[in-house]
XYZ file of C-alpha atoms in Angstrom:
625
model
C 187.126 -89.386 -54.422
C 188.756 -86.522 -53.056
C 191.562 -86.741 -55.340
C 188.979 -86.976 -58.311
C 187.359 -83.477 -57.255
C 190.842 -82.061 -56.686
C 191.723 -82.607 -60.335
C 188.323 -81.624 -61.970
C 187.774 -78.472 -59.818
C 190.571 -76.253 -61.997
C 189.587 -77.620 -65.061
C 186.105 -76.433 -64.762
C 186.967 -73.272 -63.987
C 189.393 -72.521 -66.636
C 186.854 -73.655 -69.195
C 184.157 -71.520 -67.690
C 186.558 -68.273 -67.621
C 187.141 -69.148 -71.424
C 183.374 -69.294 -72.222
C 182.864 -66.029 -70.370
C 185.555 -64.166 -71.956
C 183.970 -65.480 -75.861
C 180.557 -64.299 -74.740
C 181.944 -60.717 -74.082
C 184.190 -60.632 -77.096
C 181.162 -61.704 -79.214
C 179.112 -59.041 -77.585
C 181.560 -56.350 -78.204
C 181.874 -57.231 -81.964
C 178.220 -57.271 -82.118
C 178.011 -53.697 -80.798
C 181.017 -52.540 -82.884
C 179.484 -53.777 -86.068
C 176.044 -52.006 -84.941
C 178.022 -48.635 -84.239
C 179.900 -49.070 -87.640
C 176.514 -49.662 -89.431
C 175.293 -46.075 -87.693
C 178.079 -44.254 -88.357
C 177.877 -45.156 -91.999
C 174.202 -44.334 -92.291
C 174.665 -40.889 -90.584
C 177.948 -40.445 -93.005
C 175.484 -41.326 -96.269
C 172.762 -39.019 -94.800
C 175.291 -35.967 -94.568
C 176.568 -36.773 -97.949
C 172.834 -36.718 -99.607
C 172.224 -33.515 -97.722
C 175.415 -31.978 -99.154
C 174.422 -32.666 -102.540
C 173.846 -29.483 -104.677
C 170.567 -28.196 -105.939
C 169.333 -25.993 -108.445
C 168.671 -22.530 -107.308
C 165.209 -21.046 -107.401
C 165.657 -17.758 -106.290
C 165.144 -14.701 -108.851
C 168.933 -14.017 -109.343
C 170.799 -15.050 -112.597
C 170.831 -18.611 -113.505
C 174.075 -20.673 -112.853
C 175.503 -23.805 -114.016
C 174.696 -26.463 -111.417
C 175.520 -30.219 -111.172
C 175.186 -33.051 -108.273
C 178.585 -34.454 -107.541
C 177.537 -38.128 -107.395
C 181.020 -39.360 -108.098
C 182.571 -36.884 -105.753
C 180.170 -38.126 -102.783
C 180.747 -41.507 -103.645
C 184.527 -41.274 -103.703
C 184.344 -39.776 -100.351
C 181.777 -42.295 -99.115
C 184.292 -45.116 -100.148
C 187.278 -43.241 -98.638
C 185.370 -42.892 -95.332
C 184.103 -46.368 -95.117
C 187.666 -47.612 -95.606
C 188.693 -45.165 -92.529
C 185.875 -46.746 -90.583
C 187.239 -50.587 -90.976
C 190.420 -49.390 -90.111
C 188.727 -48.177 -86.680
C 190.501 -44.435 -87.197
C 187.239 -42.772 -88.529
C 184.623 -40.860 -86.379
C 181.055 -39.208 -87.319
C 182.718 -35.367 -86.708
C 185.370 -36.268 -89.663
C 182.623 -37.144 -91.885
C 180.807 -33.829 -91.314
C 184.153 -31.854 -91.732
C 184.647 -33.597 -94.852
C 181.462 -32.664 -96.181
C 181.698 -29.104 -95.052
C 184.724 -28.854 -96.899
C 183.363 -30.410 -100.015
C 180.501 -27.788 -99.683
C 182.800 -24.859 -99.073
C 184.694 -25.314 -102.480
C 181.472 -26.040 -104.155
C 179.327 -23.332 -106.124
C 177.272 -21.941 -103.490
C 173.495 -22.398 -103.116
C 170.764 -19.915 -102.827
C 171.275 -18.950 -99.206
C 175.209 -17.745 -99.717
C 175.578 -14.159 -100.837
C 176.510 -13.248 -104.576
C 179.804 -12.054 -103.562
C 180.546 -15.487 -101.934
C 179.223 -17.011 -105.086
C 181.583 -14.987 -107.221
C 184.589 -15.966 -105.043
C 183.867 -19.815 -104.804
C 182.225 -21.042 -107.687
C 184.527 -23.160 -109.988
C 182.476 -25.318 -112.492
C 183.545 -28.869 -112.978
C 185.476 -29.793 -116.292
C 182.505 -32.150 -117.559
C 179.602 -29.433 -117.211
C 178.666 -27.784 -120.528
C 176.769 -24.226 -119.987
C 173.065 -24.294 -121.315
C 173.833 -20.805 -123.117
C 175.802 -19.761 -126.036
C 179.286 -18.497 -125.926
C 178.050 -14.807 -126.925
C 175.660 -14.931 -123.931
C 178.390 -15.825 -121.407
C 180.325 -13.113 -122.873
C 177.598 -10.759 -122.486
C 176.740 -11.780 -118.838
C 180.488 -10.947 -117.822
C 180.424 -7.545 -119.320
C 177.301 -6.636 -117.480
C 178.978 -7.979 -113.960
C 176.720 -11.253 -113.897
C 179.527 -13.686 -114.218
C 182.686 -13.911 -112.600
C 185.994 -13.944 -114.706
C 187.033 -17.389 -113.376
C 183.683 -18.875 -114.360
C 183.667 -17.443 -117.741
C 186.958 -18.842 -118.365
C 185.678 -22.498 -117.390
C 182.415 -22.051 -119.224
C 183.991 -20.953 -122.584
C 186.406 -23.710 -122.171
C 183.353 -26.253 -122.437
C 181.937 -24.606 -125.346
C 185.189 -23.618 -127.365
C 187.818 -26.229 -128.514
C 190.794 -24.875 -126.501
C 192.767 -26.280 -123.527
C 192.853 -24.149 -120.450
C 195.119 -23.938 -117.331
C 195.267 -21.652 -114.247
C 198.413 -22.415 -112.853
C 200.254 -20.724 -109.700
C 204.109 -18.887 -110.938
C 205.997 -16.441 -109.400
C 206.204 -13.046 -108.606
C 208.995 -10.575 -110.057
C 211.694 -9.893 -107.331
C 211.168 -5.924 -107.270
C 207.904 -6.435 -105.877
C 207.956 -5.499 -102.141
C 205.567 -7.843 -99.822
C 204.164 -10.978 -99.811
C 202.092 -11.916 -103.042
C 200.633 -14.750 -104.606
C 200.869 -15.092 -108.707
C 198.687 -16.750 -111.162
C 198.360 -17.121 -114.790
C 196.214 -18.262 -117.491
C 197.384 -20.812 -120.103
C 195.342 -21.243 -123.358
C 196.267 -23.609 -125.724
C 199.841 -23.297 -124.424
C 199.797 -19.485 -124.756
C 200.689 -17.882 -121.280
C 198.975 -14.669 -120.666
C 199.711 -12.021 -118.290
C 200.483 -12.897 -114.614
C 198.082 -11.697 -111.876
C 198.911 -11.208 -108.429
C 197.175 -10.803 -105.075
C 197.473 -11.128 -101.250
C 195.593 -14.321 -101.563
C 195.640 -17.067 -103.928
C 191.926 -16.415 -104.852
C 192.765 -12.372 -105.520
C 195.571 -13.691 -107.758
C 193.247 -16.354 -109.565
C 190.767 -13.788 -110.116
C 193.055 -11.069 -111.378
C 194.800 -13.399 -113.719
C 191.514 -14.655 -115.405
C 190.533 -10.916 -116.088
C 193.923 -10.124 -117.524
C 193.366 -13.202 -119.940
C 190.044 -12.265 -120.727
C 191.220 -8.689 -121.786
C 193.559 -10.117 -124.539
C 191.203 -13.433 -125.177
C 187.864 -11.806 -125.607
C 188.710 -9.474 -128.850
C 189.885 -12.373 -130.494
C 186.578 -14.057 -130.035
C 184.560 -11.158 -130.682
C 186.746 -10.321 -133.711
C 184.706 -13.111 -135.919
C 181.612 -13.795 -133.929
C 180.256 -16.072 -136.540
C 183.291 -18.342 -135.448
C 181.697 -18.764 -131.931
C 179.934 -21.979 -131.946
C 176.109 -22.197 -130.833
C 174.881 -24.161 -128.130
C 174.293 -27.864 -129.040
C 173.635 -31.296 -127.391
C 176.872 -32.321 -128.286
C 179.527 -32.983 -125.474
C 182.698 -30.714 -125.839
C 185.402 -32.625 -127.725
C 188.457 -34.194 -126.116
C 191.833 -32.486 -126.425
C 193.298 -33.573 -129.821
C 197.044 -34.530 -129.942
C 197.267 -35.338 -133.470
C 198.233 -32.610 -136.290
C 194.771 -31.022 -137.088
C 194.278 -31.065 -141.035
C 194.802 -27.838 -142.895
C 191.262 -27.554 -143.874
C 190.012 -27.341 -140.268
C 192.403 -24.636 -138.877
C 192.031 -22.051 -141.661
C 189.100 -20.546 -140.003
C 191.110 -20.243 -136.839
C 192.927 -17.679 -138.484
C 190.669 -15.359 -138.278
C 189.065 -16.738 -134.994
C 192.595 -15.952 -133.506
C 193.241 -12.744 -134.921
C 192.645 -9.960 -132.175
C 192.071 -6.577 -133.259
C 191.150 -7.165 -136.707
C 191.127 -3.739 -137.798
C 194.451 -2.712 -136.144
C 196.069 -6.063 -138.170
C 194.276 -4.429 -141.541
C 195.887 -1.107 -141.088
C 198.945 -2.507 -140.430
C 199.081 -4.775 -143.471
C 197.878 -2.086 -145.562
C 201.165 0.217 -144.273
C 203.566 -2.417 -145.113
C 201.829 -3.121 -148.587
C 202.052 0.721 -149.288
C 205.578 1.217 -148.222
C 206.809 -2.001 -150.261
C 204.824 -0.933 -153.155
C 206.288 2.565 -153.089
C 209.979 1.287 -152.641
C 209.752 -1.284 -155.256
C 208.250 0.862 -157.914
C 211.218 0.592 -160.378
C 210.562 -3.126 -160.437
C 214.326 -3.746 -160.652
C 214.696 -5.401 -157.440
C 211.142 -6.175 -156.885
C 211.983 -10.172 -157.058
C 213.751 -9.399 -153.680
C 210.828 -9.129 -151.814
C 209.873 -12.597 -151.747
C 211.126 -12.622 -148.019
C 210.145 -9.540 -146.230
C 209.951 -8.027 -142.815
C 208.999 -4.652 -141.578
C 208.774 -2.709 -138.153
C 205.807 -0.338 -137.843
C 205.325 2.417 -135.527
C 201.782 2.954 -134.174
C 201.119 6.381 -132.877
C 197.958 8.373 -131.990
C 198.183 9.708 -135.671
C 198.339 6.297 -137.284
C 200.502 3.486 -138.562
C 204.117 4.275 -140.220
C 206.593 1.615 -141.375
C 210.016 2.743 -139.962
C 212.189 0.245 -141.184
C 212.492 -2.752 -143.743
C 214.212 -5.695 -144.805
C 214.559 -8.362 -147.148
C 216.821 -11.623 -147.533
C 216.908 -15.348 -146.897
C 220.918 -16.456 -146.225
C 224.090 -15.640 -144.627
C 227.052 -14.679 -146.454
C 230.021 -17.448 -147.583
C 232.753 -15.581 -146.289
C 234.426 -16.009 -142.994
C 234.259 -13.576 -139.969
C 235.336 -10.187 -141.175
C 238.205 -8.375 -138.769
C 237.317 -5.051 -139.988
C 233.574 -5.137 -139.018
C 232.627 -4.362 -142.678
C 230.587 -7.341 -143.842
C 226.698 -8.340 -143.246
C 227.123 -12.044 -142.200
C 223.445 -12.385 -141.709
C 220.875 -11.063 -144.087
C 217.802 -12.617 -143.194
C 214.812 -10.343 -143.580
C 214.046 -10.103 -140.022
C 217.598 -9.511 -139.251
C 217.817 -6.927 -142.045
C 214.777 -5.285 -140.637
C 216.089 -5.057 -137.103
C 219.506 -3.547 -138.277
C 217.356 -0.745 -140.031
C 215.261 -0.350 -136.889
C 218.601 0.423 -135.037
C 219.583 2.998 -137.768
C 216.196 4.346 -137.192
C 216.584 4.396 -133.417
C 220.018 6.156 -133.733
C 218.650 8.860 -135.867
C 215.981 9.978 -133.378
C 218.813 10.035 -130.313
C 220.993 12.651 -132.682
C 217.405 14.373 -132.981
C 216.769 13.999 -128.967
C 220.285 15.189 -127.901
C 220.432 17.783 -130.778
C 220.347 21.809 -129.620
C 217.446 22.273 -131.753
C 213.888 22.404 -129.661
C 211.945 21.474 -132.713
C 213.967 18.295 -133.642
C 213.990 17.192 -129.864
C 210.278 17.513 -129.903
C 209.897 15.445 -133.257
C 211.927 12.412 -131.366
C 210.520 9.469 -130.696
C 212.079 9.670 -127.087
C 211.735 11.232 -123.780
C 213.445 11.308 -120.458
C 212.553 8.891 -118.376
C 212.097 10.334 -114.843
C 213.219 7.027 -112.841
C 216.393 6.614 -114.779
C 219.264 8.328 -116.500
C 217.699 6.257 -119.738
C 215.489 7.600 -122.568
C 212.359 5.537 -123.233
C 210.018 5.804 -126.040
C 206.999 8.021 -125.567
C 204.083 6.510 -124.131
C 201.700 6.563 -127.278
C 204.352 4.686 -129.449
C 203.598 1.053 -129.920
C 206.250 -1.288 -132.445
C 205.011 -4.122 -134.437
C 206.721 -6.722 -136.598
C 205.489 -7.925 -139.805
C 207.256 -11.241 -141.413
C 205.776 -12.591 -144.741
C 207.333 -16.045 -143.927
C 207.154 -18.174 -140.550
C 210.873 -17.670 -139.161
C 213.332 -20.388 -139.526
C 214.203 -22.416 -136.842
C 211.791 -23.741 -133.781
C 209.040 -21.659 -134.972
C 208.549 -24.302 -137.376
C 208.138 -27.285 -135.644
C 205.466 -29.628 -135.976
C 202.019 -28.546 -134.639
C 201.223 -31.823 -133.084
C 204.108 -31.106 -130.556
C 203.315 -30.821 -127.075
C 205.104 -29.759 -123.778
C 204.278 -32.786 -121.991
C 207.219 -35.214 -121.923
C 204.726 -38.163 -122.672
C 203.740 -36.662 -126.039
C 206.702 -37.319 -128.148
C 210.173 -38.992 -127.966
C 212.723 -37.038 -125.714
C 215.314 -36.646 -128.846
C 212.326 -35.463 -131.158
C 211.111 -32.921 -128.695
C 214.852 -31.694 -127.994
C 215.580 -31.281 -131.528
C 212.470 -29.415 -132.497
C 211.957 -26.858 -129.373
C 215.656 -26.424 -129.019
C 218.003 -23.884 -130.435
C 219.118 -23.763 -134.518
C 221.835 -22.535 -136.496
C 221.560 -21.108 -139.866
C 224.702 -22.961 -141.835
C 225.197 -22.772 -145.784
C 221.317 -22.358 -146.255
C 220.357 -24.751 -143.873
C 218.488 -24.657 -140.506
C 220.278 -27.532 -138.144
C 219.567 -28.043 -134.330
C 222.471 -27.560 -132.196
C 222.780 -30.815 -130.961
C 223.669 -32.045 -134.669
C 227.068 -33.744 -134.660
C 227.400 -31.467 -137.937
C 228.312 -28.651 -135.901
C 231.751 -30.011 -135.099
C 232.834 -30.479 -138.856
C 232.289 -26.562 -139.665
C 234.312 -24.964 -137.159
C 236.051 -23.020 -139.878
C 232.544 -22.110 -141.495
C 230.604 -18.820 -140.017
C 227.522 -20.039 -138.891
C 224.448 -17.754 -136.913
C 221.503 -18.431 -134.584
C 218.571 -19.203 -136.228
C 216.082 -16.382 -136.951
C 213.606 -17.972 -134.492
C 215.928 -17.680 -131.770
C 217.392 -14.244 -132.362
C 213.753 -12.909 -131.983
C 213.540 -14.915 -128.869
C 216.253 -13.175 -127.267
C 215.101 -9.691 -128.718
C 212.031 -10.158 -127.052
C 213.647 -10.589 -123.686
C 216.561 -8.327 -124.329
C 215.277 -5.699 -126.558
C 215.667 -4.990 -130.117
C 218.008 -1.941 -129.452
C 221.166 -4.257 -129.143
C 223.895 -3.638 -126.816
C 225.372 -0.369 -128.006
C 222.156 1.532 -127.659
C 221.359 0.069 -124.230
C 223.599 2.923 -123.168
C 221.319 5.622 -123.972
C 217.815 3.872 -124.069
C 215.707 1.529 -122.112
C 214.980 -1.971 -123.652
C 212.769 -1.528 -127.053
C 210.303 -4.288 -127.631
C 207.300 -5.211 -130.077
C 204.108 -5.654 -128.752
C 202.812 -7.963 -131.954
C 204.078 -10.189 -134.470
C 202.288 -10.526 -137.910
C 202.762 -13.573 -139.912
C 201.803 -13.157 -143.756
C 202.960 -16.759 -144.640
C 200.077 -18.138 -146.897
C 201.353 -21.740 -146.283
C 201.232 -21.399 -142.394
C 197.835 -22.474 -140.882
C 198.955 -22.228 -137.242
C 201.280 -19.970 -134.796
C 201.431 -22.831 -131.989
C 205.313 -23.396 -132.840
C 206.088 -19.729 -132.912
C 204.187 -19.374 -129.448
C 206.141 -22.213 -128.163
C 209.611 -21.194 -129.750
C 209.117 -17.263 -128.625
C 206.877 -17.341 -125.359
C 206.829 -20.325 -123.579
C 210.767 -21.388 -123.933
C 211.469 -18.216 -121.839
C 207.991 -17.584 -120.138
C 209.843 -17.737 -116.508
C 213.039 -15.829 -117.066
C 212.179 -12.393 -115.990
C 212.615 -12.730 -112.295
C 216.045 -13.272 -113.134
C 216.600 -10.314 -115.321
C 218.472 -6.827 -114.282
C 216.114 -3.783 -113.956
C 214.299 -2.500 -117.370
C 214.586 -6.097 -118.945
C 211.517 -8.570 -119.112
C 210.075 -11.275 -121.244
C 207.434 -9.495 -123.106
C 204.788 -11.891 -124.381
C 203.955 -10.757 -127.900
C 200.366 -11.047 -129.735
C 201.106 -13.661 -132.650
C 198.473 -13.294 -135.757
C 198.132 -14.695 -138.968
C 197.479 -11.901 -141.518
C 197.717 -12.023 -145.827
C 200.929 -11.793 -146.980
C 201.814 -8.208 -148.666
C 204.500 -9.562 -150.629
C 203.405 -12.630 -153.205
C 205.878 -15.603 -153.922
C 208.068 -15.114 -156.635
C 207.429 -18.035 -158.812
C 209.080 -19.427 -161.871
C 212.536 -17.439 -161.367
C 215.668 -18.246 -159.691
C 216.238 -17.146 -156.092
C 217.956 -13.860 -155.436
C 220.661 -13.787 -152.900
C 220.337 -10.018 -152.549
C 218.826 -8.397 -149.470
C 217.283 -4.584 -149.333
C 217.180 -2.437 -146.651
C 215.724 1.040 -145.605
C 214.669 2.834 -142.772
C 212.372 5.793 -142.025
C 214.367 8.998 -143.277
C 216.604 7.073 -146.010
C 216.578 8.664 -149.697
C 216.878 5.306 -151.143
C 217.357 1.629 -150.950
C 220.605 -0.197 -150.349
C 221.032 -3.749 -152.213
C 223.376 -5.942 -150.559
C 225.007 -9.285 -151.789
C 223.887 -11.501 -149.103
C 226.661 -14.259 -150.071
C 229.445 -11.203 -150.161
C 228.178 -9.329 -147.172
C 228.673 -5.813 -149.353
C 226.609 -3.873 -151.357
C 226.322 -4.563 -154.859
C 227.351 -2.123 -157.743
C 224.188 -1.073 -159.101
C 222.605 -0.449 -155.585
C 220.654 3.431 -155.341
C 222.823 3.720 -152.314
C 226.246 3.105 -151.895
C 228.615 4.518 -148.728
C 231.675 4.439 -150.675
C 234.116 2.553 -152.893
C 234.726 -0.034 -150.412
C 230.764 -1.167 -150.811
C 230.534 -1.669 -147.204
C 226.547 -1.780 -146.192
C 225.261 1.037 -143.950
C 224.258 -2.199 -141.624
C 227.526 -3.533 -140.873
C 228.910 -3.431 -137.454
C 231.438 -0.731 -138.426
C 228.769 1.793 -139.428
C 226.988 0.802 -135.883
C 230.094 1.815 -134.178
C 230.359 5.011 -136.025
C 226.651 6.175 -135.308
C 227.390 5.044 -131.380
C 230.354 7.403 -131.423
C 228.000 10.319 -133.087
C 225.478 10.025 -130.283
C 227.868 9.338 -127.364
C 229.295 12.797 -128.684
C 226.157 14.912 -128.661
C 225.184 13.095 -125.597
C 228.508 14.200 -123.631
C 229.450 10.572 -122.958
C 233.155 10.574 -122.460
C 233.108 7.315 -121.036
C 231.969 5.860 -124.081
C 233.832 7.736 -126.524
C 237.251 6.474 -124.713
C 236.164 3.040 -125.687
C 238.851 1.142 -128.115
C 236.942 -1.497 -129.626
C 233.466 -2.202 -130.918
C 233.352 -5.521 -128.349
C 234.774 -3.236 -125.326
C 231.982 -0.684 -126.339
C 229.401 -3.556 -125.783
C 230.847 -4.832 -122.895
C 230.247 -1.761 -120.889
C 226.701 -2.231 -121.338
C 226.880 -4.268 -118.175
C 223.074 -4.568 -117.527
C 222.450 -5.770 -121.045
C 225.309 -8.197 -120.847
C 223.921 -9.693 -117.717
C 220.775 -10.012 -118.853
C 222.275 -12.093 -122.088
C 224.315 -14.185 -119.634
C 221.024 -15.141 -117.605
C 219.096 -15.714 -120.993
C 221.650 -18.185 -122.038
C 222.064 -20.066 -119.019
C 218.532 -20.284 -118.615
C 218.187 -21.616 -122.242
C 220.768 -24.332 -121.451
C 219.662 -25.281 -118.154
C 215.997 -25.861 -119.829
C 217.433 -28.302 -121.909
C 217.294 -26.234 -125.370
C 221.111 -26.076 -125.885
C 223.973 -23.980 -125.572
C 223.881 -20.429 -127.493
C 226.750 -20.342 -130.301
C 229.300 -17.514 -129.309
C 230.489 -15.438 -132.142
C 233.995 -15.602 -133.287
C 235.919 -12.983 -131.368
C 237.852 -11.580 -134.255
C 234.179 -10.146 -135.562
C 234.004 -7.496 -132.745
C 237.689 -6.493 -132.135
C 238.040 -3.669 -134.166
C 238.105 -0.082 -133.747
C 237.287 2.990 -135.904
């Protein structure tokens, strides 16, 4: 009997202990579930209190919306944290407070905080028209960032406020933001805080963007109950994009005056009708001053020479209209440098240059602005399909590379630098496309290396495209602006990427129909008594040209002529270091900042995957006077 109790006693104790442990565990589980339920109830109440409600004060009405989706997401995330045992009620409160801090303010918050914190959601459409929103902004009742997002819900454009980099020569710590509208990057805004930088970027973007909206108020859509359209990635039909020509055309009256100036000058120069067929492809530089608009350089042409590289510098290899007009502009700049350095006070005052107090270089006078007109979309990347996007998921990689990359002009054809046909053309003279050259000029200036010894970089502020067959400028904007939009911090002093305003305008030179294409190129600059007509295929002046420099028929645009003008200016400026140069190449290489900037640009384009810039044959620059 004793033995029986001895064996049952320990088993009973063990069973009793296990039962007590089980009861304690169950009790704790019930308490934990109750606590979690209490926390969940408290969280839902906190979130419910944080939902935004319409204002009832007497101030300006603002767009309001309730963040049910955001609240639901936060609730789900918090409940997941509860189930993992790592959540506390204080964290739910902090999350709700953070949500409210970033949300549009309620009536008890000041107007200043409302302006700094309000950021409407992408799915909220204001219940007023675009004109009303713009008027409210001008009256100071709407924040700049707010207006951009509100217009984005009414007008069919893509908007992004993205952080960028500041220039190296700006002291202190600053944040930098810029607005990107339909792929076009606007001026960079900087501030000590991100909020201040974002606000400044929005204000700078509106300075350029609002005039384009107000230039044609009838294009601004009125309020409707239809939700804003989703971004379209296919190419928009031409019939839908035609009205956008006027809609995007900022400063309409200025453009009209620019067009009239080019038309009048072209009509005057082509009055003889003998060479009027050469005006099918035209480019012109227009100078805007306080007294009006004046065409200062003009060129026509559409092909390269068939000759090999010249060792004498007396052949014109590229006779495309923009290239011809740009070299005519350089002649105009040389002429005004000679006026500035002359001993005659009257001529010095008439010069477009003045001495820059911050450097030894001359600069354009403050009231002078240059514009570029072309009556055909430049060849190269500017003619890429409008459906192309910078997103890597929009098209195949090889298509993006070929369309956005650098291009070459060879035997009347435009080919990508990635083409295998380049290897078979080593003996042929080829040049970079017109689009790529404009891209370089918008970074390094239109003055070139030789003139950089005397003047600061010269840029154009707007490019007018008078191509009747062109319905959009997206390709031009991507090629000239977006490919090099972040290069400025890498450039030497005085050089920067200038973002031109690109507009579609009527053509001033009608297409020549029913006649064989001319291979002649015409050039003229302000101060010339007559036109010069160059045979583009031969690279020399034709016998019947109104202007001929001599029996050798070397054009006044050739490199040898430019070197001659360079030496004249160096003599007037008393630059003995420049007069001692032995060749055209040496004179160019002595422009150290320009050469450094050119090297940075080409390295940047190569690293970004746009291809390598074609180097010119060394023999073409190894000549002297």
